[in-house]
Amino acid sequence: MNHWKVGTRITAGFGLVVAIAMALGIYAYSRVAVINASSTDITENSLPSVALIGQIEANAQAIYGMLLQHAVSSDPQEMARIDAEIAAIRSKNAGLCADYEKLFSNDEDRRLFKALTDARTEFWVAGEEMLRTSRLGTPEANKRAIEMGMQLKPLHQKYVAGAKAEVEFNQALATEASKKIESAVGGARTGIITGLIAALICGIVVSIFVVRSITGPLAVAVELVGQIGR
């Protein structure tokens, strides 16, 4: 480098600064990509999934209470009203399940959802039998329907537990994605600060090197002129 011309030294110095700036930009872009992917996963997958399964869980809780109301009722009009409400909520849950299937994120999600739908099917096999008995409207039928309602409770708990497991799973995914965002933001900050410091140091070193490259020969020239003058 001692034999490099001044122009070559300046070019090499600023080329180094530019290379550091480019490396810093590439690193920052990669961190932004991680942040974007994680935030997209939260907004388009985890949060909608939690919302859908939360509604399914709430509807499952409501349906069990309606089934018990149907079992103790002897008023045909009230029973018809409860029947209609149960059918509406059941249809809504079927639509929510169909919407959730479009948001599967991995095999574990599919496994948990299958467990949920299996529990839902088991619950409704017994629930429909309970409704058929209750619709008879006789005291004996009501008594039998109430007994069936008590037997239905474990299946209802299994149904609700399946929904809760899905909610917890998606909440865990959202938490993991949030941690990735925090890590990427922290890494980006550290990388940017480090890169700026490195660029500043390189700039100072290059400036000193270039100045000495210019002033050194000038000092020699001045000395020679002085000698010639003497």
PDB file of C-alpha atoms in Angstrom:
ATOM      1  CA  MET A   1       0.000   0.000   0.000  1.00  0.00           C
ATOM      2  CA  ASN A   2       2.959   2.340   0.519  1.00  0.00           C
ATOM      3  CA  HIS A   3       3.473   2.359  -3.242  1.00  0.00           C
ATOM      4  CA  TRP A   4      -0.199   3.087  -4.049  1.00  0.00           C
ATOM      5  CA  LYS A   5      -1.037   6.409  -5.624  1.00  0.00           C
ATOM      6  CA  VAL A   6      -3.161   8.883  -3.689  1.00  0.00           C
ATOM      7  CA  GLY A   7      -6.170   8.306  -5.984  1.00  0.00           C
ATOM      8  CA  THR A   8      -5.914   4.556  -5.501  1.00  0.00           C
ATOM      9  CA  ARG A   9      -5.766   4.951  -1.717  1.00  0.00           C
ATOM     10  CA  ILE A  10      -8.812   7.226  -1.674  1.00  0.00           C
ATOM     11  CA  THR A  11     -10.748   4.827  -3.891  1.00  0.00           C
ATOM     12  CA  ALA A  12      -9.814   1.821  -1.739  1.00  0.00           C
ATOM     13  CA  GLY A  13     -10.731   3.648   1.470  1.00  0.00           C
ATOM     14  CA  PHE A  14     -14.128   4.780   0.328  1.00  0.00           C
ATOM     15  CA  GLY A  15     -14.721   1.393  -1.295  1.00  0.00           C
ATOM     16  CA  LEU A  16     -14.258  -0.162   2.138  1.00  0.00           C
ATOM     17  CA  VAL A  17     -16.747   2.268   3.676  1.00  0.00           C
ATOM     18  CA  VAL A  18     -19.263   1.490   0.921  1.00  0.00           C
ATOM     19  CA  ALA A  19     -18.771  -2.260   1.457  1.00  0.00           C
ATOM     20  CA  ILE A  20     -19.503  -1.845   5.168  1.00  0.00           C
ATOM     21  CA  ALA A  21     -22.601   0.202   4.369  1.00  0.00           C
ATOM     22  CA  MET A  22     -23.826  -2.467   1.933  1.00  0.00           C
ATOM     23  CA  ALA A  23     -23.232  -5.248   4.448  1.00  0.00           C
ATOM     24  CA  LEU A  24     -25.125  -3.232   7.035  1.00  0.00           C
ATOM     25  CA  GLY A  25     -28.014  -2.719   4.615  1.00  0.00           C
ATOM     26  CA  ILE A  26     -28.192  -6.419   3.751  1.00  0.00           C
ATOM     27  CA  TYR A  27     -28.180  -7.383   7.423  1.00  0.00           C
ATOM     28  CA  ALA A  28     -30.890  -4.854   8.263  1.00  0.00           C
ATOM     29  CA  TYR A  29     -32.992  -6.100   5.335  1.00  0.00           C
ATOM     30  CA  SER A  30     -32.716  -9.691   6.562  1.00  0.00           C
ATOM     31  CA  ARG A  31     -33.911  -8.620  10.023  1.00  0.00           C
ATOM     32  CA  VAL A  32     -36.806  -6.717   8.487  1.00  0.00           C
ATOM     33  CA  ALA A  33     -37.746  -9.866   6.534  1.00  0.00           C
ATOM     34  CA  VAL A  34     -37.880 -11.855   9.788  1.00  0.00           C
ATOM     35  CA  ILE A  35     -40.013  -9.175  11.428  1.00  0.00           C
ATOM     36  CA  ASN A  36     -42.360  -9.084   8.443  1.00  0.00           C
ATOM     37  CA  ALA A  37     -42.745 -12.879   8.337  1.00  0.00           C
ATOM     38  CA  SER A  38     -43.388 -13.120  12.083  1.00  0.00           C
ATOM     39  CA  SER A  39     -45.870 -10.254  12.155  1.00  0.00           C
ATOM     40  CA  THR A  40     -47.701 -11.730   9.150  1.00  0.00           C
ATOM     41  CA  ASP A  41     -47.905 -15.084  10.944  1.00  0.00           C
ATOM     42  CA  ILE A  42     -49.454 -13.373  13.969  1.00  0.00           C
ATOM     43  CA  THR A  43     -51.964 -11.221  12.087  1.00  0.00           C
ATOM     44  CA  GLU A  44     -52.980 -13.737   9.409  1.00  0.00           C
ATOM     45  CA  ASN A  45     -52.766 -17.004  11.338  1.00  0.00           C
ATOM     46  CA  SER A  46     -52.401 -17.023  15.125  1.00  0.00           C
ATOM     47  CA  LEU A  47     -54.818 -14.220  16.019  1.00  0.00           C
ATOM     48  CA  PRO A  48     -57.589 -15.290  13.591  1.00  0.00           C
ATOM     49  CA  SER A  49     -57.154 -18.888  14.785  1.00  0.00           C
ATOM     50  CA  VAL A  50     -57.499 -17.894  18.441  1.00  0.00           C
ATOM     51  CA  ALA A  51     -60.587 -15.828  17.597  1.00  0.00           C
ATOM     52  CA  LEU A  52     -62.263 -18.671  15.670  1.00  0.00           C
ATOM     53  CA  ILE A  53     -61.545 -21.374  18.258  1.00  0.00           C
ATOM     54  CA  GLY A  54     -62.591 -18.987  21.035  1.00  0.00           C
ATOM     55  CA  GLN A  55     -65.994 -18.620  19.382  1.00  0.00           C
ATOM     56  CA  ILE A  56     -66.282 -22.398  18.963  1.00  0.00           C
ATOM     57  CA  GLU A  57     -65.491 -22.884  22.647  1.00  0.00           C
ATOM     58  CA  ALA A  58     -68.033 -20.246  23.734  1.00  0.00           C
ATOM     59  CA  ASN A  59     -70.721 -21.801  21.523  1.00  0.00           C
ATOM     60  CA  ALA A  60     -69.961 -25.255  22.902  1.00  0.00           C
ATOM     61  CA  GLN A  61     -70.444 -23.928  26.424  1.00  0.00           C
ATOM     62  CA  ALA A  62     -73.746 -22.316  25.454  1.00  0.00           C
ATOM     63  CA  ILE A  63     -75.105 -25.397  23.670  1.00  0.00           C
ATOM     64  CA  TYR A  64     -74.741 -27.647  26.716  1.00  0.00           C
ATOM     65  CA  GLY A  65     -76.804 -25.244  28.783  1.00  0.00           C
ATOM     66  CA  MET A  66     -79.468 -25.152  26.057  1.00  0.00           C
ATOM     67  CA  LEU A  67     -79.604 -28.927  25.936  1.00  0.00           C
ATOM     68  CA  LEU A  68     -80.292 -29.026  29.669  1.00  0.00           C
ATOM     69  CA  GLN A  69     -82.960 -26.325  29.296  1.00  0.00           C
ATOM     70  CA  HIS A  70     -84.592 -28.401  26.579  1.00  0.00           C
ATOM     71  CA  ALA A  71     -84.544 -31.481  28.810  1.00  0.00           C
ATOM     72  CA  VAL A  72     -86.346 -29.774  31.725  1.00  0.00           C
ATOM     73  CA  SER A  73     -88.877 -27.908  29.589  1.00  0.00           C
ATOM     74  CA  SER A  74     -92.398 -29.161  29.010  1.00  0.00           C
ATOM     75  CA  ASP A  75     -93.586 -26.189  26.927  1.00  0.00           C
ATOM     76  CA  PRO A  76     -93.666 -27.112  23.205  1.00  0.00           C
ATOM     77  CA  GLN A  77     -93.091 -23.507  22.119  1.00  0.00           C
ATOM     78  CA  GLU A  78     -90.101 -23.092  24.415  1.00  0.00           C
ATOM     79  CA  MET A  79     -88.692 -26.409  23.263  1.00  0.00           C
ATOM     80  CA  ALA A  80     -89.103 -25.352  19.622  1.00  0.00           C
ATOM     81  CA  ARG A  81     -87.314 -22.067  20.351  1.00  0.00           C
ATOM     82  CA  ILE A  82     -84.424 -23.856  22.073  1.00  0.00           C
ATOM     83  CA  ASP A  83     -84.263 -26.347  19.192  1.00  0.00           C
ATOM     84  CA  ALA A  84     -83.915 -23.478  16.732  1.00  0.00           C
ATOM     85  CA  GLU A  85     -81.198 -21.786  18.811  1.00  0.00           C
ATOM     86  CA  ILE A  86     -79.258 -25.036  19.144  1.00  0.00           C
ATOM     87  CA  ALA A  87     -79.479 -25.664  15.392  1.00  0.00           C
ATOM     88  CA  ALA A  88     -78.286 -22.113  14.646  1.00  0.00           C
ATOM     89  CA  ILE A  89     -75.304 -22.340  16.990  1.00  0.00           C
ATOM     90  CA  ARG A  90     -74.416 -25.803  15.748  1.00  0.00           C
ATOM     91  CA  SER A  91     -74.491 -24.560  12.159  1.00  0.00           C
ATOM     92  CA  LYS A  92     -72.351 -21.576  13.129  1.00  0.00           C
ATOM     93  CA  ASN A  93     -69.774 -23.837  14.779  1.00  0.00           C
ATOM     94  CA  ALA A  94     -69.646 -25.995  11.660  1.00  0.00           C
ATOM     95  CA  GLY A  95     -68.871 -22.864   9.614  1.00  0.00           C
ATOM     96  CA  LEU A  96     -66.219 -21.755  12.105  1.00  0.00           C
ATOM     97  CA  CYS A  97     -64.560 -25.174  11.913  1.00  0.00           C
ATOM     98  CA  ALA A  98     -64.533 -24.964   8.115  1.00  0.00           C
ATOM     99  CA  ASP A  99     -62.939 -21.509   8.309  1.00  0.00           C
ATOM    100  CA  TYR A 100     -60.327 -22.755  10.767  1.00  0.00           C
ATOM    101  CA  GLU A 101     -59.258 -25.581   8.452  1.00  0.00           C
ATOM    102  CA  LYS A 102     -58.009 -22.902   6.032  1.00  0.00           C
ATOM    103  CA  LEU A 103     -55.582 -21.610   8.687  1.00  0.00           C
ATOM    104  CA  PHE A 104     -53.668 -24.790   9.533  1.00  0.00           C
ATOM    105  CA  SER A 105     -50.043 -23.905  10.325  1.00  0.00           C
ATOM    106  CA  ASN A 106     -48.448 -27.330  10.883  1.00  0.00           C
ATOM    107  CA  ASP A 107     -49.088 -31.030  11.573  1.00  0.00           C
ATOM    108  CA  GLU A 108     -49.542 -30.454  15.318  1.00  0.00           C
ATOM    109  CA  ASP A 109     -52.299 -27.977  14.518  1.00  0.00           C
ATOM    110  CA  ARG A 110     -54.015 -30.598  12.330  1.00  0.00           C
ATOM    111  CA  ARG A 111     -53.714 -33.214  15.075  1.00  0.00           C
ATOM    112  CA  LEU A 112     -55.242 -30.948  17.701  1.00  0.00           C
ATOM    113  CA  PHE A 113     -58.033 -29.924  15.361  1.00  0.00           C
ATOM    114  CA  LYS A 114     -58.831 -33.562  14.567  1.00  0.00           C
ATOM    115  CA  ALA A 115     -59.042 -34.263  18.303  1.00  0.00           C
ATOM    116  CA  LEU A 116     -61.417 -31.303  18.610  1.00  0.00           C
ATOM    117  CA  THR A 117     -63.671 -32.419  15.745  1.00  0.00           C
ATOM    118  CA  ASP A 118     -63.698 -36.019  17.031  1.00  0.00           C
ATOM    119  CA  ALA A 119     -64.781 -34.772  20.454  1.00  0.00           C
ATOM    120  CA  ARG A 120     -67.422 -32.591  18.794  1.00  0.00           C
ATOM    121  CA  THR A 121     -68.787 -35.577  16.869  1.00  0.00           C
ATOM    122  CA  GLU A 122     -68.949 -37.727  20.024  1.00  0.00           C
ATOM    123  CA  PHE A 123     -70.731 -34.932  21.859  1.00  0.00           C
ATOM    124  CA  TRP A 124     -73.381 -34.550  19.162  1.00  0.00           C
ATOM    125  CA  VAL A 125     -74.047 -38.279  18.843  1.00  0.00           C
ATOM    126  CA  ALA A 126     -75.115 -38.272  22.482  1.00  0.00           C
ATOM    127  CA  GLY A 127     -76.639 -34.772  22.264  1.00  0.00           C
ATOM    128  CA  GLU A 128     -78.940 -35.684  19.391  1.00  0.00           C
ATOM    129  CA  GLU A 129     -80.137 -38.759  21.264  1.00  0.00           C
ATOM    130  CA  MET A 130     -80.847 -36.553  24.273  1.00  0.00           C
ATOM    131  CA  LEU A 131     -82.843 -34.106  22.120  1.00  0.00           C
ATOM    132  CA  ARG A 132     -84.892 -36.895  20.527  1.00  0.00           C
ATOM    133  CA  THR A 133     -85.791 -38.150  23.978  1.00  0.00           C
ATOM    134  CA  SER A 134     -86.598 -34.682  25.297  1.00  0.00           C
ATOM    135  CA  ARG A 135     -88.856 -33.866  22.329  1.00  0.00           C
ATOM    136  CA  LEU A 136     -91.269 -36.596  23.403  1.00  0.00           C
ATOM    137  CA  GLY A 137     -92.429 -34.123  26.037  1.00  0.00           C
ATOM    138  CA  THR A 138     -93.567 -36.648  28.644  1.00  0.00           C
ATOM    139  CA  PRO A 139     -92.425 -36.531  32.293  1.00  0.00           C
ATOM    140  CA  GLU A 140     -90.663 -39.847  31.817  1.00  0.00           C
ATOM    141  CA  ALA A 141     -88.921 -38.547  28.694  1.00  0.00           C
ATOM    142  CA  ASN A 142     -87.844 -35.385  30.502  1.00  0.00           C
ATOM    143  CA  LYS A 143     -86.455 -37.434  33.371  1.00  0.00           C
ATOM    144  CA  ARG A 144     -84.561 -39.665  30.973  1.00  0.00           C
ATOM    145  CA  ALA A 145     -83.282 -36.649  29.012  1.00  0.00           C
ATOM    146  CA  ILE A 146     -81.968 -35.054  32.220  1.00  0.00           C
ATOM    147  CA  GLU A 147     -80.128 -38.284  33.065  1.00  0.00           C
ATOM    148  CA  MET A 148     -78.670 -38.313  29.572  1.00  0.00           C
ATOM    149  CA  GLY A 149     -77.623 -34.686  30.081  1.00  0.00           C
ATOM    150  CA  MET A 150     -75.607 -35.675  33.136  1.00  0.00           C
ATOM    151  CA  GLN A 151     -73.992 -38.481  31.135  1.00  0.00           C
ATOM    152  CA  LEU A 152     -73.279 -35.955  28.361  1.00  0.00           C
ATOM    153  CA  LYS A 153     -71.211 -33.730  30.663  1.00  0.00           C
ATOM    154  CA  PRO A 154     -67.869 -35.621  30.256  1.00  0.00           C
ATOM    155  CA  LEU A 155     -68.245 -35.472  26.460  1.00  0.00           C
ATOM    156  CA  HIS A 156     -68.988 -31.763  26.703  1.00  0.00           C
ATOM    157  CA  GLN A 157     -65.892 -31.249  28.857  1.00  0.00           C
ATOM    158  CA  LYS A 158     -63.822 -33.168  26.299  1.00  0.00           C
ATOM    159  CA  TYR A 159     -65.247 -30.982  23.525  1.00  0.00           C
ATOM    160  CA  VAL A 160     -64.404 -27.783  25.414  1.00  0.00           C
ATOM    161  CA  ALA A 161     -60.961 -29.116  26.383  1.00  0.00           C
ATOM    162  CA  GLY A 162     -60.205 -29.741  22.701  1.00  0.00           C
ATOM    163  CA  ALA A 163     -61.086 -26.144  21.894  1.00  0.00           C
ATOM    164  CA  LYS A 164     -58.952 -24.845  24.770  1.00  0.00           C
ATOM    165  CA  ALA A 165     -55.998 -26.936  23.604  1.00  0.00           C
ATOM    166  CA  GLU A 166     -56.255 -25.305  20.168  1.00  0.00           C
ATOM    167  CA  VAL A 167     -56.459 -21.831  21.716  1.00  0.00           C
ATOM    168  CA  GLU A 168     -53.380 -22.488  23.866  1.00  0.00           C
ATOM    169  CA  PHE A 169     -51.506 -23.870  20.850  1.00  0.00           C
ATOM    170  CA  ASN A 170     -52.185 -20.781  18.751  1.00  0.00           C
ATOM    171  CA  GLN A 171     -51.397 -18.467  21.648  1.00  0.00           C
ATOM    172  CA  ALA A 172     -48.042 -20.236  21.981  1.00  0.00           C
ATOM    173  CA  LEU A 173     -47.403 -19.694  18.263  1.00  0.00           C
ATOM    174  CA  ALA A 174     -48.206 -16.005  18.644  1.00  0.00           C
ATOM    175  CA  THR A 175     -45.873 -15.745  21.641  1.00  0.00           C
ATOM    176  CA  GLU A 176     -43.080 -17.470  19.712  1.00  0.00           C
ATOM    177  CA  ALA A 177     -43.575 -15.130  16.747  1.00  0.00           C
ATOM    178  CA  SER A 178     -43.507 -12.132  19.098  1.00  0.00           C
ATOM    179  CA  LYS A 179     -40.212 -13.323  20.550  1.00  0.00           C
ATOM    180  CA  LYS A 180     -38.792 -13.639  17.029  1.00  0.00           C
ATOM    181  CA  ILE A 181     -39.844 -10.061  16.337  1.00  0.00           C
ATOM    182  CA  GLU A 182     -38.221  -8.832  19.557  1.00  0.00           C
ATOM    183  CA  SER A 183     -35.039 -10.772  18.761  1.00  0.00           C
ATOM    184  CA  ALA A 184     -34.945  -9.446  15.192  1.00  0.00           C
ATOM    185  CA  VAL A 185     -35.490  -5.872  16.354  1.00  0.00           C
ATOM    186  CA  GLY A 186     -32.748  -6.215  18.978  1.00  0.00           C
ATOM    187  CA  GLY A 187     -30.384  -7.805  16.450  1.00  0.00           C
ATOM    188  CA  ALA A 188     -31.137  -5.086  13.901  1.00  0.00           C
ATOM    189  CA  ARG A 189     -30.418  -2.347  16.436  1.00  0.00           C
ATOM    190  CA  THR A 190     -27.159  -3.976  17.504  1.00  0.00           C
ATOM    191  CA  GLY A 191     -26.107  -4.588  13.904  1.00  0.00           C
ATOM    192  CA  ILE A 192     -26.898  -1.041  12.817  1.00  0.00           C
ATOM    193  CA  ILE A 193     -25.049   0.507  15.760  1.00  0.00           C
ATOM    194  CA  THR A 194     -22.068  -1.807  15.217  1.00  0.00           C
ATOM    195  CA  GLY A 195     -22.030  -1.073  11.501  1.00  0.00           C
ATOM    196  CA  LEU A 196     -22.236   2.678  12.028  1.00  0.00           C
ATOM    197  CA  ILE A 197     -19.366   2.577  14.525  1.00  0.00           C
ATOM    198  CA  ALA A 198     -17.295   0.426  12.150  1.00  0.00           C
ATOM    199  CA  ALA A 199     -18.038   2.782   9.247  1.00  0.00           C
ATOM    200  CA  LEU A 200     -17.111   5.794  11.398  1.00  0.00           C
ATOM    201  CA  ILE A 201     -13.825   4.204  12.481  1.00  0.00           C
ATOM    202  CA  CYS A 202     -12.991   3.191   8.910  1.00  0.00           C
ATOM    203  CA  GLY A 203     -13.831   6.686   7.718  1.00  0.00           C
ATOM    204  CA  ILE A 204     -11.515   8.236  10.292  1.00  0.00           C
ATOM    205  CA  VAL A 205      -8.702   5.767   9.513  1.00  0.00           C
ATOM    206  CA  VAL A 206      -9.092   6.321   5.772  1.00  0.00           C
ATOM    207  CA  SER A 207      -9.130  10.097   6.232  1.00  0.00           C
ATOM    208  CA  ILE A 208      -5.955  10.020   8.329  1.00  0.00           C
ATOM    209  CA  PHE A 209      -4.304   7.660   5.847  1.00  0.00           C
ATOM    210  CA  VAL A 210      -5.226   9.840   2.866  1.00  0.00           C
ATOM    211  CA  VAL A 211      -4.139  13.058   4.613  1.00  0.00           C
ATOM    212  CA  ARG A 212      -0.772  11.525   5.474  1.00  0.00           C
ATOM    213  CA  SER A 213      -0.451  10.276   1.917  1.00  0.00           C
ATOM    214  CA  ILE A 214      -0.822  13.848   0.727  1.00  0.00           C
ATOM    215  CA  THR A 215       1.043  15.769   3.436  1.00  0.00           C
ATOM    216  CA  GLY A 216       3.989  13.338   3.551  1.00  0.00           C
ATOM    217  CA  PRO A 217       5.134  13.936  -0.030  1.00  0.00           C
ATOM    218  CA  LEU A 218       4.397  17.667   0.343  1.00  0.00           C
ATOM    219  CA  ALA A 219       6.685  17.830   3.372  1.00  0.00           C
ATOM    220  CA  VAL A 220       9.441  16.089   1.407  1.00  0.00           C
ATOM    221  CA  ALA A 221       8.930  18.515  -1.485  1.00  0.00           C
ATOM    222  CA  VAL A 222       9.107  21.525   0.836  1.00  0.00           C
ATOM    223  CA  GLU A 223      12.324  20.169   2.327  1.00  0.00           C
ATOM    224  CA  LEU A 224      13.817  19.722  -1.140  1.00  0.00           C
ATOM    225  CA  VAL A 225      12.800  23.258  -2.144  1.00  0.00           C
ATOM    226  CA  GLY A 226      14.420  24.532   1.007  1.00  0.00           C
ATOM    227  CA  GLN A 227      17.613  22.662   0.261  1.00  0.00           C
ATOM    228  CA  ILE A 228      17.636  24.013  -3.303  1.00  0.00           C
ATOM    229  CA  GLY A 229      17.084  27.541  -1.975  1.00  0.00           C
ATOM    230  CA  ARG A 230      19.978  27.155   0.435  1.00  0.00           C
TER     231      ARG A 230
END
